[in-house]
Coordinates of C-alpha atoms and ligand atoms in Angstrom, one line a residue:
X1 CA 0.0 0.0 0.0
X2 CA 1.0 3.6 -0.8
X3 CA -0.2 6.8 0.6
X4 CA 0.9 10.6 1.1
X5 CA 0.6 10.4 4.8
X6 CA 0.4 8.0 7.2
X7 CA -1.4 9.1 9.9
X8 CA -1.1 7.2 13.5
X9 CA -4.2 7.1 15.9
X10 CA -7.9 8.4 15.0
X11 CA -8.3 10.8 17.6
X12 CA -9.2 14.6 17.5
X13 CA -5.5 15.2 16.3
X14 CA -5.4 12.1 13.7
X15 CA -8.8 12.7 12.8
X16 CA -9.0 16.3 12.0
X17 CA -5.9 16.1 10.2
X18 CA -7.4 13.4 8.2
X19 CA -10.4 15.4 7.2
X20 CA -8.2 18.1 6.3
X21 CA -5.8 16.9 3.9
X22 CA -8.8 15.0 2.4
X23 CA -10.6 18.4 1.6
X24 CA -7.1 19.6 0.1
X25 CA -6.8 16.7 -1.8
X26 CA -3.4 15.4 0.1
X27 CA -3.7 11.1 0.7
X28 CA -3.7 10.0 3.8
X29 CA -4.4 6.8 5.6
X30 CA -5.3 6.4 9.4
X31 CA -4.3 3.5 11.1
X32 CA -5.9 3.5 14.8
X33 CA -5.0 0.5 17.5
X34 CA -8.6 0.5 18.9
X35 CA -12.0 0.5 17.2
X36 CA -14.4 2.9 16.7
X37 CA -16.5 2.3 20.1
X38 CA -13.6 2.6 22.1
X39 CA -12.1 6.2 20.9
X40 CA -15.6 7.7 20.8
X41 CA -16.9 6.1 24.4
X42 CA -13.9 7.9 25.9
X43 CA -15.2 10.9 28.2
X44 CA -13.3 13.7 27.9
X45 CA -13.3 17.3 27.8
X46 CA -15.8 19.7 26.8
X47 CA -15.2 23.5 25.9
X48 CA -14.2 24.3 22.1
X49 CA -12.2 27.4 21.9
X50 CA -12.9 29.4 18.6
X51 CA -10.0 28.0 16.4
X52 CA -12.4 24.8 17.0
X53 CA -15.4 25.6 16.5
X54 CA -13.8 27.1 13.0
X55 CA -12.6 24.1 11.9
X56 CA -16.0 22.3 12.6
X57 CA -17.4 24.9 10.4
X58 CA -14.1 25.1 7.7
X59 CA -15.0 21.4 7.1
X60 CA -18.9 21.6 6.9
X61 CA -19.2 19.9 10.7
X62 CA -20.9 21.9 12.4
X63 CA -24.1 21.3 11.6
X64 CA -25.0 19.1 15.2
X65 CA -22.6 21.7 16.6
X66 CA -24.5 25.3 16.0
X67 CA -27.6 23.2 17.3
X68 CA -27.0 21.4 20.3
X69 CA -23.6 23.3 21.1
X70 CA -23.8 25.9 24.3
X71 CA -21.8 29.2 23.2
X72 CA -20.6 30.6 26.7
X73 CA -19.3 34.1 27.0
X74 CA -18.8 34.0 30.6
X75 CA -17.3 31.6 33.0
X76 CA -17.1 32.3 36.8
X77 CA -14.2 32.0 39.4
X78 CA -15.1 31.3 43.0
X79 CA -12.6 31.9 46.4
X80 CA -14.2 29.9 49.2
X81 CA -17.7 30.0 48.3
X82 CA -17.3 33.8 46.4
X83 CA -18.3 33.6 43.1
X84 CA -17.6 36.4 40.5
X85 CA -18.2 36.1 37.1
X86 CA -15.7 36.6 33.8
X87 CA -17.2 38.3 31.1
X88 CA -15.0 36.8 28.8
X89 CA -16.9 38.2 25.5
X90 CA -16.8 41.7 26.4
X91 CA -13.3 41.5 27.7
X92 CA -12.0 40.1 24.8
X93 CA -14.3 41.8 21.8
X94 CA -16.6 39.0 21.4
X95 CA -15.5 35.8 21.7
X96 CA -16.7 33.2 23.1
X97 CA -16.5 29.5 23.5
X98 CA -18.8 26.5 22.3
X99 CA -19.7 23.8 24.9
X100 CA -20.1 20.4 23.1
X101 CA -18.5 17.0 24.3
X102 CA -14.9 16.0 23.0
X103 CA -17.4 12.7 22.7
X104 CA -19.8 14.4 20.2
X105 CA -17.1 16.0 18.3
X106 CA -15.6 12.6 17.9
X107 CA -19.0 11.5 16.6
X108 CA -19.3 14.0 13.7
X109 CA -15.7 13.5 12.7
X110 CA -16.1 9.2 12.4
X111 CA -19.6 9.6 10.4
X112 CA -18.0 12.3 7.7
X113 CA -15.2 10.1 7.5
X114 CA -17.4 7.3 6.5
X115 CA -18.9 9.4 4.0
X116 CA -16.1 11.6 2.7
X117 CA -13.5 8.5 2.1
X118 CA -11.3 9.1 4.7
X119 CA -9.8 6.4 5.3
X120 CA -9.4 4.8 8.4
X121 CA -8.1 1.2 9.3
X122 CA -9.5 0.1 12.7
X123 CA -7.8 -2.7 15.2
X124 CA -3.9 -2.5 13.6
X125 CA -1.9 -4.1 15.8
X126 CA 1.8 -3.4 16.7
X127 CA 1.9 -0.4 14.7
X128 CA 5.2 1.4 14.1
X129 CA 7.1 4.0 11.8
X130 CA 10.4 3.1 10.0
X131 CA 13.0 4.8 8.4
X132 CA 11.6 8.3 9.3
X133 CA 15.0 9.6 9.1
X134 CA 15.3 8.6 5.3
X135 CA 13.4 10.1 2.5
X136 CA 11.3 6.8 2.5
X137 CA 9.9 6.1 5.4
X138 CA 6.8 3.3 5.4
X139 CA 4.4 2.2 8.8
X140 CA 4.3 -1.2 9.4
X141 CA 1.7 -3.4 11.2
X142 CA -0.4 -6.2 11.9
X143 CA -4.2 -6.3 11.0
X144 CA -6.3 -9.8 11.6
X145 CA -3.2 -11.5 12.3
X146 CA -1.2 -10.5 8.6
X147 CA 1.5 -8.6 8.2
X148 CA 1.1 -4.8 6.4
X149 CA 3.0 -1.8 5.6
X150 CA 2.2 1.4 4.0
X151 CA 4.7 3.3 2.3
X152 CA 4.6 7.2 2.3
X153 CA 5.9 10.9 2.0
X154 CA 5.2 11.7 5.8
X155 CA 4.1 10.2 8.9
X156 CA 1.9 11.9 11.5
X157 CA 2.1 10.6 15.2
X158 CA -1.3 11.3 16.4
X159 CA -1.4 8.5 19.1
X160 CA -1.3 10.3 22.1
X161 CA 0.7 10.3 25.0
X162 CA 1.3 6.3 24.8
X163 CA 1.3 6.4 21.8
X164 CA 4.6 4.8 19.7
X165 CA 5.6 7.4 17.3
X166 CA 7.2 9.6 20.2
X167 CA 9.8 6.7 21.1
X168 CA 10.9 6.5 17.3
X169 CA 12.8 10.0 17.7
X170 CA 16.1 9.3 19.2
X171 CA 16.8 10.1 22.6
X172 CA 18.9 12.0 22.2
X173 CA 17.5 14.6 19.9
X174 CA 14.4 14.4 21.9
X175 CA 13.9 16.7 25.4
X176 CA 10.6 16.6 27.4
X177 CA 9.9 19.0 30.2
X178 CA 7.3 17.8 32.5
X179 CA 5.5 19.0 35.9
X180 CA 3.2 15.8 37.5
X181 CA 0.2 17.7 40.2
X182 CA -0.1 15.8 43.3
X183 CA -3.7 15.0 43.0
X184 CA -6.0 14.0 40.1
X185 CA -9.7 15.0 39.0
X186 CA -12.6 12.8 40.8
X187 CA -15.6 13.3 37.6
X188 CA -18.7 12.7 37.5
X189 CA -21.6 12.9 34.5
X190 CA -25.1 12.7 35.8
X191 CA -28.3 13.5 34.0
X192 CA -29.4 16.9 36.1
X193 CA -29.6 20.0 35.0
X194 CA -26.4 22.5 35.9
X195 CA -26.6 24.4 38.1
X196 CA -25.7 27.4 36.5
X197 CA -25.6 28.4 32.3
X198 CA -22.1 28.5 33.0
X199 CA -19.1 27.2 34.1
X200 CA -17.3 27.5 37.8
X201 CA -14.0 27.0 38.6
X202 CA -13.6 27.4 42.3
X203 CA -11.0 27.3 44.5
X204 CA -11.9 25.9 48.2
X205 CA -9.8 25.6 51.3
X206 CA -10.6 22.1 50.8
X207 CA -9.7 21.5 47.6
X208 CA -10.7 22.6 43.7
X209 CA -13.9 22.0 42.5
X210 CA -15.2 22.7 38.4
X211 CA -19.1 22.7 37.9
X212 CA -19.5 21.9 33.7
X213 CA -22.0 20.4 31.6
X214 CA -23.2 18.6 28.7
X215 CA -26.3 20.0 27.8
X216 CA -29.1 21.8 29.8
X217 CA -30.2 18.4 30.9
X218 CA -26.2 16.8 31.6
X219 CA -24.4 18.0 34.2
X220 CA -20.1 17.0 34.3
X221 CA -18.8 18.0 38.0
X222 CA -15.2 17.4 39.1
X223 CA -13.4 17.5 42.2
X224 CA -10.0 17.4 43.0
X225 CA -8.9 14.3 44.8
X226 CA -5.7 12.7 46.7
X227 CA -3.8 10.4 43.9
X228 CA -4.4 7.3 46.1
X229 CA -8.0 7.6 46.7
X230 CA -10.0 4.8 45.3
X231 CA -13.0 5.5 43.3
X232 CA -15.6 2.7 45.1
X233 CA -14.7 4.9 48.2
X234 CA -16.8 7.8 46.8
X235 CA -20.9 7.4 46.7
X236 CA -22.4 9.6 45.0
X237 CA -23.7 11.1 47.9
X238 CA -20.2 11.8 49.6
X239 CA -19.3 13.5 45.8
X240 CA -22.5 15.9 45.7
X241 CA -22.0 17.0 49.4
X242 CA -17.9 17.7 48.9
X243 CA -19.1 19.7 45.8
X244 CA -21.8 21.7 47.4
X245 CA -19.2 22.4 50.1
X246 CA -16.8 23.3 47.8
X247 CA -18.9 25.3 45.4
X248 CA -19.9 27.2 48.5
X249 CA -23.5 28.0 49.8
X250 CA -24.8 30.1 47.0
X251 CA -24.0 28.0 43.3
X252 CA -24.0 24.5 46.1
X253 CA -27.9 25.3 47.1
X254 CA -28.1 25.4 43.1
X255 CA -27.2 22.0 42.2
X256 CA -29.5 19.5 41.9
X257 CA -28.4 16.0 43.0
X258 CA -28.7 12.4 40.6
X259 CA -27.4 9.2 39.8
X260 CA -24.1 9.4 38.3
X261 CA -23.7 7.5 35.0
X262 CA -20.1 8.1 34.8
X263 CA -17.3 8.4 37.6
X264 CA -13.4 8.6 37.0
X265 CA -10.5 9.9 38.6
X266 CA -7.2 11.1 36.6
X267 CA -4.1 12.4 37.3
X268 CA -3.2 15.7 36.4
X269 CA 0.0 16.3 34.5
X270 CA 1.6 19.2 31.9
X271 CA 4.4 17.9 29.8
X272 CA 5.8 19.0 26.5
X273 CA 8.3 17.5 23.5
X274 CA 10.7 18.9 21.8
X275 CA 11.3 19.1 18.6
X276 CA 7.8 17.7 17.4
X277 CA 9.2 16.9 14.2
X278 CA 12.0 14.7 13.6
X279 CA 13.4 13.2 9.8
X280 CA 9.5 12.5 8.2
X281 CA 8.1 12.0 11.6
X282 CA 5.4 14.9 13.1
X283 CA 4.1 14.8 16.5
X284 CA 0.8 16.2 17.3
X285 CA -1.6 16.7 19.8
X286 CA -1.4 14.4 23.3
X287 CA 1.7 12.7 21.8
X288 CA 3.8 15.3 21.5
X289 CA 2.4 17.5 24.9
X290 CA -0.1 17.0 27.8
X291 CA -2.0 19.8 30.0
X292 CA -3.9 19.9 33.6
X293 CA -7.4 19.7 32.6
X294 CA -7.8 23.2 33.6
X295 CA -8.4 25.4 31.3
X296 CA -9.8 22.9 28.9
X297 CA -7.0 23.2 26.5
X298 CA -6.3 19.6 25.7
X299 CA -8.2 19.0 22.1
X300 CA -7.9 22.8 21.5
X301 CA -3.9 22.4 21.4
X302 CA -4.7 19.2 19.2
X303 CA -6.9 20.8 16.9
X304 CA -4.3 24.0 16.5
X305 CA -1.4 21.7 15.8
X306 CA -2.6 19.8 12.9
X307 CA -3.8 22.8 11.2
X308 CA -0.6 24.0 11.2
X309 CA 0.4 20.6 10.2
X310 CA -2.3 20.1 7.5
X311 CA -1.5 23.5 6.0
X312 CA 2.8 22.3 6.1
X313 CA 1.8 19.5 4.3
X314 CA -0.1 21.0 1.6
X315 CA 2.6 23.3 0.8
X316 CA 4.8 20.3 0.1
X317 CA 2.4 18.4 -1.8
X318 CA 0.8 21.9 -3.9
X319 CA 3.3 24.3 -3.8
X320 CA 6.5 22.2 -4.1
X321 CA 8.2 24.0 -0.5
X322 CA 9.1 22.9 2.8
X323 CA 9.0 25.8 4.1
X324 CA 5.6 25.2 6.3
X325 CA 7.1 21.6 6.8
X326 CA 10.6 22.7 8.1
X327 CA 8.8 25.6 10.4
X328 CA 6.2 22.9 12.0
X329 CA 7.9 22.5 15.1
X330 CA 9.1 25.5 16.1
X331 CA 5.4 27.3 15.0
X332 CA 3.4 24.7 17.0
X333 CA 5.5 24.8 19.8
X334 CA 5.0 28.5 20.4
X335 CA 1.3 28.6 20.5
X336 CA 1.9 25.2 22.9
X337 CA 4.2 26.7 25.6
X338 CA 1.5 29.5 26.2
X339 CA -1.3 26.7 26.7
X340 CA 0.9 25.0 28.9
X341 CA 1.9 28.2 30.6
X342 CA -1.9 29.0 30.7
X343 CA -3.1 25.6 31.7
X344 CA -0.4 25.4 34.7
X345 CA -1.1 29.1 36.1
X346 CA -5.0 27.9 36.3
X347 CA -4.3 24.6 37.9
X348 CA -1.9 26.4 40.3
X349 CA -4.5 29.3 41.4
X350 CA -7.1 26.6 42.2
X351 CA -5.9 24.2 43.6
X352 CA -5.0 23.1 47.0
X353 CA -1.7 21.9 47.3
X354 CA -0.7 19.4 49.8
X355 CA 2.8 19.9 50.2
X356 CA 2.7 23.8 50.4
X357 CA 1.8 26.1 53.9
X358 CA -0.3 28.9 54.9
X359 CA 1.4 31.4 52.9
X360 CA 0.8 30.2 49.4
X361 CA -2.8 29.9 50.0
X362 CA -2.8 33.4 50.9
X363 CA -1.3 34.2 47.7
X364 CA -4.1 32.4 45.6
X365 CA -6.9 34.0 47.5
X366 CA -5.6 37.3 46.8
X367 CA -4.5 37.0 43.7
X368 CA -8.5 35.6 43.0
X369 CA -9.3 39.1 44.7
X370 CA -7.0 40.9 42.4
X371 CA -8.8 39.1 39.5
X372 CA -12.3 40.1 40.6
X373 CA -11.2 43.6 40.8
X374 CA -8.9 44.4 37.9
X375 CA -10.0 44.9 34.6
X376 CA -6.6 43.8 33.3
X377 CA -6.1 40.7 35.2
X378 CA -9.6 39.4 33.6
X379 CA -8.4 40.4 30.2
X380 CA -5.6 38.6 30.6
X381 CA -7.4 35.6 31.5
X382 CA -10.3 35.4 29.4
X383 CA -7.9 35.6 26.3
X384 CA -6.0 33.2 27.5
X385 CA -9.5 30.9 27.8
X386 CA -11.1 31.8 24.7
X387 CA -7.7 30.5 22.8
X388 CA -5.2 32.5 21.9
X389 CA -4.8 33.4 17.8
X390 CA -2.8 30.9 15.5
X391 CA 0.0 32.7 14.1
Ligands
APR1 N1 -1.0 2.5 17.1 C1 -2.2 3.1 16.6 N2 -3.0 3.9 17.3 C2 -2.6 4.2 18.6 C3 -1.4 3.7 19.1 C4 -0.6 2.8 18.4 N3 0.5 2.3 18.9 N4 -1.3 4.2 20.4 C5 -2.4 5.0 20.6 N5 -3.2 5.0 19.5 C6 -4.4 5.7 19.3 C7 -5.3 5.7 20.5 O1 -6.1 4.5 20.6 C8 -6.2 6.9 20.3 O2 -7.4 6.7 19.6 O3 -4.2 7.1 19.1 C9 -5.3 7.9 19.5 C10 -4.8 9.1 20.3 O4 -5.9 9.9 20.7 P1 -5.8 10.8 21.9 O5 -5.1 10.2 23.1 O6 -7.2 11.4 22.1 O7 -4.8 12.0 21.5 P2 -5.1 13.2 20.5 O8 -5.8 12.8 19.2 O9 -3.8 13.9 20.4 O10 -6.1 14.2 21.3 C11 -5.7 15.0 22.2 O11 -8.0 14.7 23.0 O12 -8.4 12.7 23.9 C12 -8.1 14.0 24.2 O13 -7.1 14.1 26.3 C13 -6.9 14.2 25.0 O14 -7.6 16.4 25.1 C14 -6.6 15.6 24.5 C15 -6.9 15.6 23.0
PHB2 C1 -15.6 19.4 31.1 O1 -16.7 19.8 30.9 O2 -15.3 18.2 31.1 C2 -14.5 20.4 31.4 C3 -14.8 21.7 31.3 C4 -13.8 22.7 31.6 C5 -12.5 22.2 32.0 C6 -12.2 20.9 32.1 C7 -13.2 19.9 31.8 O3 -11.6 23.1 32.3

């Protein structure tokens, strides 16, 4: 088999790059270890920053999107119980962000594929890239027990953070920075109604606490837990009454209490790659870089690097330069430190952190207050949260 790209994994970053190159008429083939089922079921994130939500429209998706999709121009901060309110659309000149499951995103992307051709091979074993640092380079694997390889221009790692195309870069051209939080996210999805229209991140002398949603009807909540805590040790009663408490008295009187169909804990970590492009070998998305959940910047980054990488690509294939292709790295990598910058300044506001006394806890609750009560300080984070631009 021959193709243009090879493209490793069929998630948000392998899968919007293969919609891409399809509408620019690149060939690409996907080869993903799991099936369809199993990437969509996974629960993840749920805020689209705008350079989403233009994609989804770019490539005629957002159809579902625009009508079951909540834009939010606000999100609210709460210190102990005080909650004050963002208004990130007037801060920032009108932007907003779209709330609409990572899940349903995955959903439109896997049903256009099926009817655009993109072409996606499901359950291939043992995948791995070869020769990247020639001019050649070919993806091997295993599919139903037989041996197969693709050969191609390019290869896109897209498998996420355990994925294998990361470990094909030498070590030692390869340096990752990384910060592990010492405590995860306990979530939960219940069908209740939110308990506000927006979202609340709120920092409690017990611990973070994030009130989301899925729809007016789908609540996502999420506290922050000790790494060791096990998940049957948490009813669902013990979660709504840590999240009232933590919410504090006025948005905790607002939620309203159900089964949970959904419970998880994960850890929390921000780590990046560098370069994210070795030989014929591009990293993207989760593979090449993780954020905190905070912030909601982990599909958002995916999404930003593989239009960067769709539009290097094309440039090859159309145009005849490398130009986009040899800038990849360094172009992705910029927008990616200030997410990570971004994602680990939220995480660090909110959170409580075990290992640290008195007086940096008095630093978050006044720099909250600061944020309530500076113009400049909000602008500076509602940019930050509505995405910052691609350049
Ligand atoms: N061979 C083939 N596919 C693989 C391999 C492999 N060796 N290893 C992993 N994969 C697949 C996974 O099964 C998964 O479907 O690659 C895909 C990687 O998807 P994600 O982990 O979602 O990573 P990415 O597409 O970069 O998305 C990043 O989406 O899932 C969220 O938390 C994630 O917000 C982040 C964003
Ligand atoms: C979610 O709804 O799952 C969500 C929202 C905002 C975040 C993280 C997760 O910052």
């Amino acid at each position: 088999m021959r193709t243009q790209v090879a493209i490793i994994g069929a998630g948000p970053a392998g899968l919007f790059l293969g919609h891409l190159l399809k509408r620019a008429g690149v060939d690409a083939v996907i080869l993903e270890r799991r099936d369809r089922a199993y990437v969509e079921g996974r629960v993840r994130a749920g805020v689209l920053e705008q350079v989403t939500v233009d994609l989804m429209e770019r490539l005629d998706l957002g159809q579902r999107m625009r009508r079951e999709g909540l834009v939010h121009g606000g999100t609210n901060l709460a210190s102990d119980g005080d909650v004050f309110r963002i208004d990130m659309a007037e801060l920032t000149g009108g932007s907003t962000v779209m709330v609409y499951g990572q899940q349903e995103v995955m959903k439109d992307l896997f049903d256009a594929a099926e009817a655009r051709g993109v072409q996606i091979v499901f359950d291939a074993e043992d995948v791995h890239p070869q020769d990247i640092e020639s001019d050649r380079p070919s993806v091997t694997w295993r599919e139903n027990g037989v041996d197969k390889r693709l050969d191609c221009d390019f290869i896109a790692g897209c498998d996420g953070y355990h994925g294998v195309s990361r470990a094909a870069i030498p070590s030692d051209v390869l340096r990752t920075f990384e910060r592990v939080y010492p405590f995860g996210w306990l979530g939960i999805l219940a069908e209740v109604p939110p308990c506000d229209h927006e979202l609340i991140y709120s920092n409690h002398e017990r611990g973070f606490a994030l009130a989301s949603m899925r729809s007016p009807t789908r609540s996502r909540y999420y506290i922050q837990c000790g790494l060791d805590e096990k998940i049957e040790d948490w009813s669902d009663e013990r979660f709504w009454d840590e999240l009232c408490l933590r919410l504090g008295p006025e948005a905790g009187a607002k939620v309203i209490r159900g089964p949970s169909f959904e419970k998880s804990i994960a850890p929390l970590r921000s780590f990046v790659t560098e370069p994210m492009r070795h030989g014929r070998l591009f990293l993207a998305g989760d593979a090449a870089h993780i954020v905190p959940p905070t912030g909601a910047k982990g599909m958002n980054l995916a999404v930003s690097d593989v239009v960067m990488l769709s539009e290097a690509l094309v440039e090859h294939f159309q145009d005849g330069s490398d130009a986009g292709v040899d800038h990849y790295s360094a172009r992705a990598l910029a927008r990616v430190w200030k997410a990570e910058r971004f994602s680990w300044w939220f995480t660090s506001l909110t959170h409580r952190f075990p290992d640290r006394d008195g007086f940096d806890r008095k630093m978050q609750v006044a720099e909250l207050a600061y944020i309530k009560g500076s113009r400049a300080a909000q602008i500076t984070l509602a940019e930050n949260y509505v995405g910052l631009p691609l350049v």
